[in-house]
């Protein structure tokens, strides 16, 4: 499958070198380097596929793979490793939702995560997607995600504890389904706010 590894530093000075010489690395079972670093600001993300394979340019000798990569025709056709990241299995249906966040004056304090509720008794949630913290000067962020049927939790966080509104600006967020139905919205919270919902989403009928 396709994965993203994200490392964060909430002070905004990474692991190196302002407050020491920290670093990180992610390796596969055979020792191949997937990601490494240390000198970043609030976060750094590396996407990769499992099983992990080194890029052709990094391979010591791979004539069969270097030839197709130099041709524009093969690179345009979908490859098996890229297919899962762009669509689900043909036997499964997914439903689009949109997550939109308008930041307050401090976007780097805000992040969100979307989890699938796998076991509602044991709390075994599965991370589907999480955002990076906003960058200084960034005003908004919009992302569309296609979800399989099931139960989900959307959580938005503010690490300063004053939400998106209204102490440091008038930010807000909303989560909507593909037909525009409102799943979640808000802005006036403290450290976090969580909404649980089902896919396919059906709005609660108005009280009679």
Short mmCIF file of C-alpha atoms in Angstrom, two decimals:
data_model
loop_
_atom_site.label_atom_id
_atom_site.label_comp_id
_atom_site.label_asym_id
_atom_site.label_seq_id
_atom_site.Cartn_x
_atom_site.Cartn_y
_atom_site.Cartn_z
CA UNK A 1 0.00 0.00 0.00
CA UNK A 2 0.85 3.67 -0.03
CA UNK A 3 1.98 5.37 3.20
CA UNK A 4 3.08 8.76 4.51
CA UNK A 5 5.57 9.19 7.34
CA UNK A 6 5.37 12.58 9.06
CA UNK A 7 7.63 13.85 11.83
CA UNK A 8 6.67 17.00 13.72
CA UNK A 9 8.31 19.51 16.00
CA UNK A 10 5.76 21.74 17.68
CA UNK A 11 8.34 24.39 18.58
CA UNK A 12 9.14 24.77 14.88
CA UNK A 13 12.91 24.17 14.90
CA UNK A 14 13.10 20.51 13.90
CA UNK A 15 15.56 18.05 15.44
CA UNK A 16 18.69 19.87 14.31
CA UNK A 17 20.54 22.05 14.91
CA UNK A 18 19.24 24.93 17.04
CA UNK A 19 18.68 22.86 20.19
CA UNK A 20 20.95 19.90 19.64
CA UNK A 21 21.87 17.57 16.79
CA UNK A 22 18.97 15.14 16.62
CA UNK A 23 18.03 13.16 13.53
CA UNK A 24 15.71 10.38 12.34
CA UNK A 25 15.63 7.63 9.74
CA UNK A 26 13.12 5.09 8.45
CA UNK A 27 14.49 1.87 6.95
CA UNK A 28 13.04 -1.27 5.40
CA UNK A 29 13.72 -4.79 6.69
CA UNK A 30 16.67 -5.16 4.30
CA UNK A 31 18.22 -1.89 5.48
CA UNK A 32 17.15 0.26 2.52
CA UNK A 33 16.75 3.90 3.51
CA UNK A 34 13.17 5.15 3.10
CA UNK A 35 13.50 8.54 4.81
CA UNK A 36 15.99 10.50 6.89
CA UNK A 37 16.54 14.01 8.13
CA UNK A 38 16.55 16.30 11.12
CA UNK A 39 16.79 19.83 9.80
CA UNK A 40 13.21 20.98 9.22
CA UNK A 41 10.74 23.39 10.79
CA UNK A 42 7.32 22.28 12.08
CA UNK A 43 7.06 19.05 10.06
CA UNK A 44 8.50 16.90 7.29
CA UNK A 45 6.64 14.23 5.28
CA UNK A 46 7.88 11.34 3.13
CA UNK A 47 5.43 9.26 1.01
CA UNK A 48 6.49 5.70 0.18
CA UNK A 49 5.09 2.36 -1.02
CA UNK A 50 5.16 -1.07 0.63
CA UNK A 51 6.83 -3.29 -0.44
CA UNK A 52 9.54 -0.64 -0.60
CA UNK A 53 11.73 -0.45 -3.70
CA UNK A 54 14.54 2.00 -4.29
CA UNK A 55 14.01 4.49 -7.09
CA UNK A 56 15.61 3.32 -10.37
CA UNK A 57 18.14 6.14 -10.25
CA UNK A 58 19.35 4.88 -6.86
CA UNK A 59 19.65 1.25 -7.92
CA UNK A 60 23.28 0.14 -8.58
CA UNK A 61 22.39 -1.64 -11.81
CA UNK A 62 18.91 -2.07 -13.24
CA UNK A 63 18.82 -1.99 -17.06
CA UNK A 64 15.21 -3.27 -17.27
CA UNK A 65 13.87 -0.45 -15.10
CA UNK A 66 16.00 2.42 -16.40
CA UNK A 67 14.88 1.83 -19.98
CA UNK A 68 11.13 2.32 -19.31
CA UNK A 69 11.77 5.34 -17.09
CA UNK A 70 13.46 7.16 -19.96
CA UNK A 71 10.45 6.60 -22.20
CA UNK A 72 7.45 8.87 -21.76
CA UNK A 73 4.94 6.23 -22.87
CA UNK A 74 5.40 3.61 -20.09
CA UNK A 75 5.58 6.28 -17.36
CA UNK A 76 2.13 7.58 -18.37
CA UNK A 77 0.41 4.21 -17.91
CA UNK A 78 -0.72 3.29 -14.38
CA UNK A 79 1.59 0.97 -12.49
CA UNK A 80 0.44 -1.63 -9.91
CA UNK A 81 2.20 0.25 -7.09
CA UNK A 82 0.41 3.53 -7.89
CA UNK A 83 -3.06 2.04 -8.35
CA UNK A 84 -4.03 1.69 -4.66
CA UNK A 85 -3.17 5.31 -3.91
CA UNK A 86 -5.53 6.64 -6.57
CA UNK A 87 -8.47 4.25 -6.17
CA UNK A 88 -9.85 1.51 -3.97
CA UNK A 89 -10.32 -2.08 -5.02
CA UNK A 90 -12.77 -2.41 -7.94
CA UNK A 91 -15.05 -4.47 -5.67
CA UNK A 92 -15.36 -1.63 -3.14
CA UNK A 93 -17.17 1.69 -3.45
CA UNK A 94 -15.84 4.89 -1.93
CA UNK A 95 -17.62 8.14 -1.12
CA UNK A 96 -15.99 11.56 -1.37
CA UNK A 97 -15.88 14.02 1.53
CA UNK A 98 -14.25 17.45 1.66
CA UNK A 99 -12.41 18.91 4.65
CA UNK A 100 -12.00 22.71 4.59
CA UNK A 101 -10.15 24.72 7.23
CA UNK A 102 -9.87 28.51 7.43
CA UNK A 103 -7.02 29.28 9.83
CA UNK A 104 -6.88 31.89 12.56
CA UNK A 105 -3.81 34.13 12.95
CA UNK A 106 -1.60 31.17 13.92
CA UNK A 107 -2.06 28.39 11.33
CA UNK A 108 0.92 26.39 12.61
CA UNK A 109 -1.05 25.60 15.79
CA UNK A 110 -3.77 23.73 13.87
CA UNK A 111 -3.87 20.16 12.54
CA UNK A 112 -6.49 17.46 11.99
CA UNK A 113 -6.78 13.72 11.64
CA UNK A 114 -9.35 11.32 10.22
CA UNK A 115 -9.62 7.81 11.65
CA UNK A 116 -11.72 4.80 10.78
CA UNK A 117 -13.39 3.14 13.77
CA UNK A 118 -12.33 -0.47 13.39
CA UNK A 119 -13.37 -1.72 16.84
CA UNK A 120 -15.91 0.45 18.63
CA UNK A 121 -15.49 -1.60 21.82
CA UNK A 122 -11.73 -1.79 22.08
CA UNK A 123 -11.06 1.60 20.56
CA UNK A 124 -8.95 0.17 17.77
CA UNK A 125 -9.09 3.10 15.36
CA UNK A 126 -7.17 3.12 12.08
CA UNK A 127 -5.59 6.35 10.85
CA UNK A 128 -6.87 7.27 7.38
CA UNK A 129 -5.41 10.73 6.87
CA UNK A 130 -3.82 13.49 8.91
CA UNK A 131 -2.92 17.02 7.96
CA UNK A 132 0.32 18.85 8.36
CA UNK A 133 0.23 21.89 10.57
CA UNK A 134 -0.50 25.08 8.68
CA UNK A 135 2.41 27.27 7.63
CA UNK A 136 2.91 30.87 8.66
CA UNK A 137 0.97 33.10 6.25
CA UNK A 138 -1.30 30.28 5.08
CA UNK A 139 -4.98 31.23 5.29
CA UNK A 140 -6.86 28.04 4.39
CA UNK A 141 -6.57 24.38 3.44
CA UNK A 142 -9.00 22.15 1.50
CA UNK A 143 -8.64 18.41 0.97
CA UNK A 144 -10.89 15.78 -0.64
CA UNK A 145 -10.80 12.14 0.51
CA UNK A 146 -12.69 9.11 -0.79
CA UNK A 147 -13.84 6.80 2.02
CA UNK A 148 -15.14 3.26 2.06
CA UNK A 149 -18.30 2.41 3.98
CA UNK A 150 -17.83 2.46 7.74
CA UNK A 151 -17.64 4.56 10.90
CA UNK A 152 -15.18 7.46 11.08
CA UNK A 153 -13.90 10.07 13.54
CA UNK A 154 -12.72 13.52 12.46
CA UNK A 155 -10.63 15.38 15.07
CA UNK A 156 -9.27 18.91 14.73
CA UNK A 157 -6.62 20.15 17.16
CA UNK A 158 -5.15 23.45 18.28
CA UNK A 159 -1.95 23.03 20.23
CA UNK A 160 -2.22 26.43 21.95
CA UNK A 161 -5.64 25.51 23.29
CA UNK A 162 -7.70 28.40 21.91
CA UNK A 163 -9.27 26.74 18.88
CA UNK A 164 -9.73 28.56 15.58
CA UNK A 165 -12.01 31.26 16.90
CA UNK A 166 -12.19 33.83 18.30
CA UNK A 167 -9.23 34.78 20.49
CA UNK A 168 -6.68 35.02 17.65
CA UNK A 169 -8.84 35.54 14.58
CA UNK A 170 -12.06 34.12 13.17
CA UNK A 171 -11.09 30.77 11.71
CA UNK A 172 -13.46 27.86 11.21
CA UNK A 173 -13.71 24.41 9.64
CA UNK A 174 -16.29 22.22 7.96
CA UNK A 175 -16.52 18.68 6.64
CA UNK A 176 -19.03 18.02 3.87
CA UNK A 177 -20.18 15.04 1.81
CA UNK A 178 -20.06 14.96 -2.00
CA UNK A 179 -23.64 16.23 -2.22
CA UNK A 180 -22.90 19.18 0.07
CA UNK A 181 -24.44 17.73 3.25
CA UNK A 182 -22.74 19.10 6.37
CA UNK A 183 -20.97 16.41 8.41
CA UNK A 184 -19.14 18.65 10.90
CA UNK A 185 -18.36 22.32 11.46
CA UNK A 186 -16.98 24.59 14.14
CA UNK A 187 -14.13 26.80 15.25
CA UNK A 188 -14.83 27.75 18.86
CA UNK A 189 -13.14 24.95 20.84
CA UNK A 190 -10.10 24.59 23.09
CA UNK A 191 -7.49 21.90 22.35
CA UNK A 192 -9.55 19.56 20.17
CA UNK A 193 -12.99 18.71 18.83
CA UNK A 194 -14.13 15.33 17.50
CA UNK A 195 -17.08 14.35 15.30
CA UNK A 196 -18.09 10.74 14.65
CA UNK A 197 -19.98 9.95 11.43
CA UNK A 198 -20.86 7.10 9.09
CA UNK A 199 -20.13 6.58 5.40
CA UNK A 200 -22.26 6.69 3.34
CA UNK A 201 -23.35 9.82 5.18
CA UNK A 202 -27.03 10.46 5.84
CA UNK A 203 -28.00 13.72 7.59
CA UNK A 204 -30.09 13.39 10.72
CA UNK A 205 -33.70 14.14 9.76
CA UNK A 206 -35.11 17.31 11.37
CA UNK A 207 -37.19 16.85 14.51
CA UNK A 208 -40.90 16.75 13.82
#
